[in-house]
One Martini backbone bead per residue (centre of mass of N, CA, C, O) as a GRO file, in nm:
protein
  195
    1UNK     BB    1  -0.042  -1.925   4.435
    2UNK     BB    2  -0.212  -2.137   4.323
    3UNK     BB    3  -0.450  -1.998   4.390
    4UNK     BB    4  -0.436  -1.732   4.203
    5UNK     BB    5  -0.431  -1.911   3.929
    6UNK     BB    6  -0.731  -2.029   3.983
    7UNK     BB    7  -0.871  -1.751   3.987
    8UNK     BB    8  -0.799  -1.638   3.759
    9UNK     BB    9  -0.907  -1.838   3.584
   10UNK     BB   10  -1.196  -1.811   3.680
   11UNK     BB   11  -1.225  -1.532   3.533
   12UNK     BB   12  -1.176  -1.579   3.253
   13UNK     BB   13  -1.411  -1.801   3.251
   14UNK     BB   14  -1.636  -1.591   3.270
   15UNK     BB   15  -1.565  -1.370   3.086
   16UNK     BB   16  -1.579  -1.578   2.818
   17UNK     BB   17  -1.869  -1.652   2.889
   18UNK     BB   18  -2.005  -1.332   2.870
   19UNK     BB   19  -1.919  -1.340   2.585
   20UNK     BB   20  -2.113  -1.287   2.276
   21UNK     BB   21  -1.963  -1.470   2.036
   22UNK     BB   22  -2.057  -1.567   1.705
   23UNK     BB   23  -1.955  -1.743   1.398
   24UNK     BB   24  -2.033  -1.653   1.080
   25UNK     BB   25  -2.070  -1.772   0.836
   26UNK     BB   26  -2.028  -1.854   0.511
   27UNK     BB   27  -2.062  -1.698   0.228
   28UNK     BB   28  -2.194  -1.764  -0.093
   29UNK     BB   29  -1.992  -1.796  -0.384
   30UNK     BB   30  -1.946  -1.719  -0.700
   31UNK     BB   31  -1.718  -1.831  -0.937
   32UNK     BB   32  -1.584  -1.580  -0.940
   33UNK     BB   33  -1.557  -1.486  -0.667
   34UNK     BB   34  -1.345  -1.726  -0.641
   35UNK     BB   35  -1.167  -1.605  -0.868
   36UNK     BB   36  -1.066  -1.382  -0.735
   37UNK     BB   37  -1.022  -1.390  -0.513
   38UNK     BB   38  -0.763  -1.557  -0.482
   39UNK     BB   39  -0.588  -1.294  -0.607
   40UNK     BB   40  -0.612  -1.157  -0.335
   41UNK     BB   41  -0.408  -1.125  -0.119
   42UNK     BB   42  -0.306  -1.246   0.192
   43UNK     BB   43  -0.378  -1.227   0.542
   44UNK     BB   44  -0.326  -1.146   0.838
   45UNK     BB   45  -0.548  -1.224   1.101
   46UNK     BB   46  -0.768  -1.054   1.320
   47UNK     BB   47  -0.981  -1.179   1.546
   48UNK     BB   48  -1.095  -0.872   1.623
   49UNK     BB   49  -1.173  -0.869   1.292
   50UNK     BB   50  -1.416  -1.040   1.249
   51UNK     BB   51  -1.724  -1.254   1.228
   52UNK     BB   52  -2.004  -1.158   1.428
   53UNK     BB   53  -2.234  -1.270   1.651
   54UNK     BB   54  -2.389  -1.017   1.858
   55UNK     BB   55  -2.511  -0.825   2.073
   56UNK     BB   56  -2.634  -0.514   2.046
   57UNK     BB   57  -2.493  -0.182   2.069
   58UNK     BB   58  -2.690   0.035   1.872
   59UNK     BB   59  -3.052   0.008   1.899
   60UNK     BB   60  -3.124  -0.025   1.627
   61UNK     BB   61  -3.266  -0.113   1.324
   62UNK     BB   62  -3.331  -0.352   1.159
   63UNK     BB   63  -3.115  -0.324   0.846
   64UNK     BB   64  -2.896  -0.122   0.996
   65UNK     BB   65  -2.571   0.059   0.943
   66UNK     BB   66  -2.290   0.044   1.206
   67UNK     BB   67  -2.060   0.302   1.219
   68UNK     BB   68  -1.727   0.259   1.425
   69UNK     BB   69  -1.452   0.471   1.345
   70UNK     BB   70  -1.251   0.405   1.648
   71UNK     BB   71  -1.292   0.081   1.637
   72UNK     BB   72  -1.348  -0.056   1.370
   73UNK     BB   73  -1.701  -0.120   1.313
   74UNK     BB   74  -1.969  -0.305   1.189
   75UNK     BB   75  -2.284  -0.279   1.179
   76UNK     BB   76  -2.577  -0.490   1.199
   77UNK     BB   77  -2.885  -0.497   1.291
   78UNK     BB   78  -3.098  -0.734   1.401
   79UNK     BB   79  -3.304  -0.909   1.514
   80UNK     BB   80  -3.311  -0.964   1.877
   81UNK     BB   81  -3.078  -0.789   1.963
   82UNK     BB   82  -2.886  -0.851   1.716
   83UNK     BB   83  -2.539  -0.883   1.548
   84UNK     BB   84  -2.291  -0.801   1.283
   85UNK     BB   85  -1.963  -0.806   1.329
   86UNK     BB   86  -1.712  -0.598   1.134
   87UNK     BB   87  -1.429  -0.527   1.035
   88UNK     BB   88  -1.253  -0.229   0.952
   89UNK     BB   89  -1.161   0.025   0.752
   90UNK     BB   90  -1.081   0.399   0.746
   91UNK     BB   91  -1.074   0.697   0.777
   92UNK     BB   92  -0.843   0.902   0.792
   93UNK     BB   93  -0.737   1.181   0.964
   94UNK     BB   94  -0.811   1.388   0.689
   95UNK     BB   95  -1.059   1.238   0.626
   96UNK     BB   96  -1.331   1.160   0.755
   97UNK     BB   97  -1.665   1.067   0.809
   98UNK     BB   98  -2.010   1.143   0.915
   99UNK     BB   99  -2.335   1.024   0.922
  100UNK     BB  100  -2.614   1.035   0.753
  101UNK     BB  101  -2.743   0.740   0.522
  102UNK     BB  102  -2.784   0.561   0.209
  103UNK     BB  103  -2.879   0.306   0.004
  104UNK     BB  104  -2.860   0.301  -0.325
  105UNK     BB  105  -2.641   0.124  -0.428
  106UNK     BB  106  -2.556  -0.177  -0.579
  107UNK     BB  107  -2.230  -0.366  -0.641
  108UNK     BB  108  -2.036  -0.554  -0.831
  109UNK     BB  109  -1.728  -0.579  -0.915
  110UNK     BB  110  -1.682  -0.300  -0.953
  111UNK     BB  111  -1.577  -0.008  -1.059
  112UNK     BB  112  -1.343   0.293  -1.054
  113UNK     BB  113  -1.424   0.640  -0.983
  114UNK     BB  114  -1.217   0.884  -0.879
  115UNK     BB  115  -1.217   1.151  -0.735
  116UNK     BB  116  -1.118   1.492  -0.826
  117UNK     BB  117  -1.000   1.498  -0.521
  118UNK     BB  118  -0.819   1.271  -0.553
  119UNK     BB  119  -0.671   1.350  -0.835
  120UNK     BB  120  -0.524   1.593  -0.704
  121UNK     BB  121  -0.358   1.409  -0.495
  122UNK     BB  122  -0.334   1.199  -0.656
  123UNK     BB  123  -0.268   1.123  -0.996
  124UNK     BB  124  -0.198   0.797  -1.047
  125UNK     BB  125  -0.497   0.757  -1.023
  126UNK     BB  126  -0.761   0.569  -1.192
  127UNK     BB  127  -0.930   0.388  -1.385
  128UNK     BB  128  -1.096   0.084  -1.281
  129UNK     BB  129  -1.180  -0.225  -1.300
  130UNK     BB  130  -1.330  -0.486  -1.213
  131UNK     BB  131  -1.207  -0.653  -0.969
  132UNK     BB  132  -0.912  -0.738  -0.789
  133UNK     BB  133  -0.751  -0.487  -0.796
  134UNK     BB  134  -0.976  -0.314  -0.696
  135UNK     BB  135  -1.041  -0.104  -0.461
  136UNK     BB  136  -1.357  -0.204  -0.404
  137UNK     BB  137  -1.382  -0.531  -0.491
  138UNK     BB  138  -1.662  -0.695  -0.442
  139UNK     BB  139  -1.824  -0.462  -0.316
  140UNK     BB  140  -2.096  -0.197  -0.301
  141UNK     BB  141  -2.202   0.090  -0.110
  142UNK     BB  142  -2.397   0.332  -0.203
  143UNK     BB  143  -2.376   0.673  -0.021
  144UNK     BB  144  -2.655   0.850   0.048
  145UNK     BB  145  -2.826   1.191   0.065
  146UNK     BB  146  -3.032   1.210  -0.016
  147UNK     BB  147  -2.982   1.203  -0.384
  148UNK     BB  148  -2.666   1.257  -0.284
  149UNK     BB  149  -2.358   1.194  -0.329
  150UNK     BB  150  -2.097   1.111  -0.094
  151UNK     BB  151  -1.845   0.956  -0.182
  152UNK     BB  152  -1.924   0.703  -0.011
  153UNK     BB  153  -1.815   0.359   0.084
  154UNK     BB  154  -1.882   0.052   0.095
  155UNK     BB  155  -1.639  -0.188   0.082
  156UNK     BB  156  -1.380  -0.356  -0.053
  157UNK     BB  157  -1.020  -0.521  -0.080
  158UNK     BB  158  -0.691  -0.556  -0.179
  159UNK     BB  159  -0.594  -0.461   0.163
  160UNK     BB  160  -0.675  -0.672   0.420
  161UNK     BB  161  -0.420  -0.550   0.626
  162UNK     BB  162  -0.602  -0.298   0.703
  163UNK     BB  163  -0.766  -0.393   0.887
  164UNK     BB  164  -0.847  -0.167   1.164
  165UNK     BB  165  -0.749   0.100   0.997
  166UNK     BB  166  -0.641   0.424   0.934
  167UNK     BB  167  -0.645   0.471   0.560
  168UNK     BB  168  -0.845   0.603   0.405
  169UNK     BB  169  -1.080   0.807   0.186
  170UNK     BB  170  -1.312   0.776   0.328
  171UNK     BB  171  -1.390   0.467   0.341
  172UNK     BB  172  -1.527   0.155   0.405
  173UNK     BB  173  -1.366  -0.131   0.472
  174UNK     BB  174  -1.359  -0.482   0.363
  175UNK     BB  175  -1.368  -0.751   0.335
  176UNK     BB  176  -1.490  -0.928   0.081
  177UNK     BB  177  -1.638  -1.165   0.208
  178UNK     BB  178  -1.796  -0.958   0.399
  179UNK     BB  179  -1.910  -0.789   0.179
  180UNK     BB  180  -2.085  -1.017   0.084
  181UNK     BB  181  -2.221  -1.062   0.369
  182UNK     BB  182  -2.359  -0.727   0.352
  183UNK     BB  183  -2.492  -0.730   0.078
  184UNK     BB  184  -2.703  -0.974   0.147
  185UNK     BB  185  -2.856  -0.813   0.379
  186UNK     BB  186  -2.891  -0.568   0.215
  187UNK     BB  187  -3.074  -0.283   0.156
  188UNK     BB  188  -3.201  -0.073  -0.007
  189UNK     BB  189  -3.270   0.223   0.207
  190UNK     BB  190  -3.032   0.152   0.393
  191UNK     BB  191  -2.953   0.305   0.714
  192UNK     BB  192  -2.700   0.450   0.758
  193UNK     BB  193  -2.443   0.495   1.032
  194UNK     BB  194  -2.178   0.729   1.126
  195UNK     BB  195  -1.898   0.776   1.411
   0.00000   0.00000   0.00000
């Protein structure tokens, strides 16, 4: 009996050692960043959708940004073969989209303006302005396809609890810590591919 728990540990100890995660710094954030964020509901944290410097399971190349939207995890892909793994929300079966874009646009604590196709199905919906409130969050990274835009973003969220759900209308939410950390990694004209 003894032995078999001696072995178990070292299994386990084996298998912990094999994972290659380390937790990757808070970005520094500006005085209102730091006051919004603040004012945003704490969630319980699952700690398998944290922020990781992980090898890169997506091989492409670097300054990429890969959304798998099965297991809910976001990657950026680093040089030398390394990634920082982000837990995302995505869109629920009945939103959800996938294909390849790129980042047109990047904004802080954006605006709101829910597209005419999401107020035809909430009408409660409306214009919100940036900031702790807003379903947007702390940053945004507008989403197009050649010139068109395609209405979805990644962005931040007030609704931290819900990192690791399909729940969203196609948008990929992140923390907002996290998008902010994604925010300063990423350039404009960065091809995301959604799977």
């Amino acid at each position: 009996m003894r032995l078999s728990r001696l072995s178990l540990a070292l299994a386990a100890v084996a298998l912990l050692s094999a994972c290659n995660f380390k937790g990757v710094p808070e970005p520094q954030v500006s005085a209102r960043d730091a006051e919004y964020i603040a004012l945003v509901p704490k969630a319980q944290e699952d700690l398998r959708y944290g922020r990781y410097l992980i090898d890169d399971p997506t091989g492409e190349q670097p300054g990429t940004i890969v959304v798998d939207t099965k297991d809910r995890f976001l990657y950026f892909v680093m040089p030398n073969k390394k990634a920082i793994r982000y837990g995302v929300a995505v869109g629920d079966e009945a939103y959800g989209w996938t294909g390849v874009s790129r980042v047109a646009r990047k904004a802080e604590w954006p605006d709101w303006n829910p597209p005419a196709e999401m107020i035809a199905r909430w009408p409660h919906v409306k214009h919100t302005k940036g900031g702790p409130d807003n379903p947007l969050g702390a940053r945004a990274l507008y989403l197009y396809e050649g010139n068109k835009d395609t209405l979805y973003r990644i962005h931040g969220t007030n609704e931290p609890e819900k990192i690791g759900l399909s729940v969203s209308s196609g948008c990929i939410r992140m923390r907002n810590i996290d998008v902010i950390d994604l925010y300063n990694r990423t350039d404009t004209n960065a091809t995301v591919i959604v799977r």
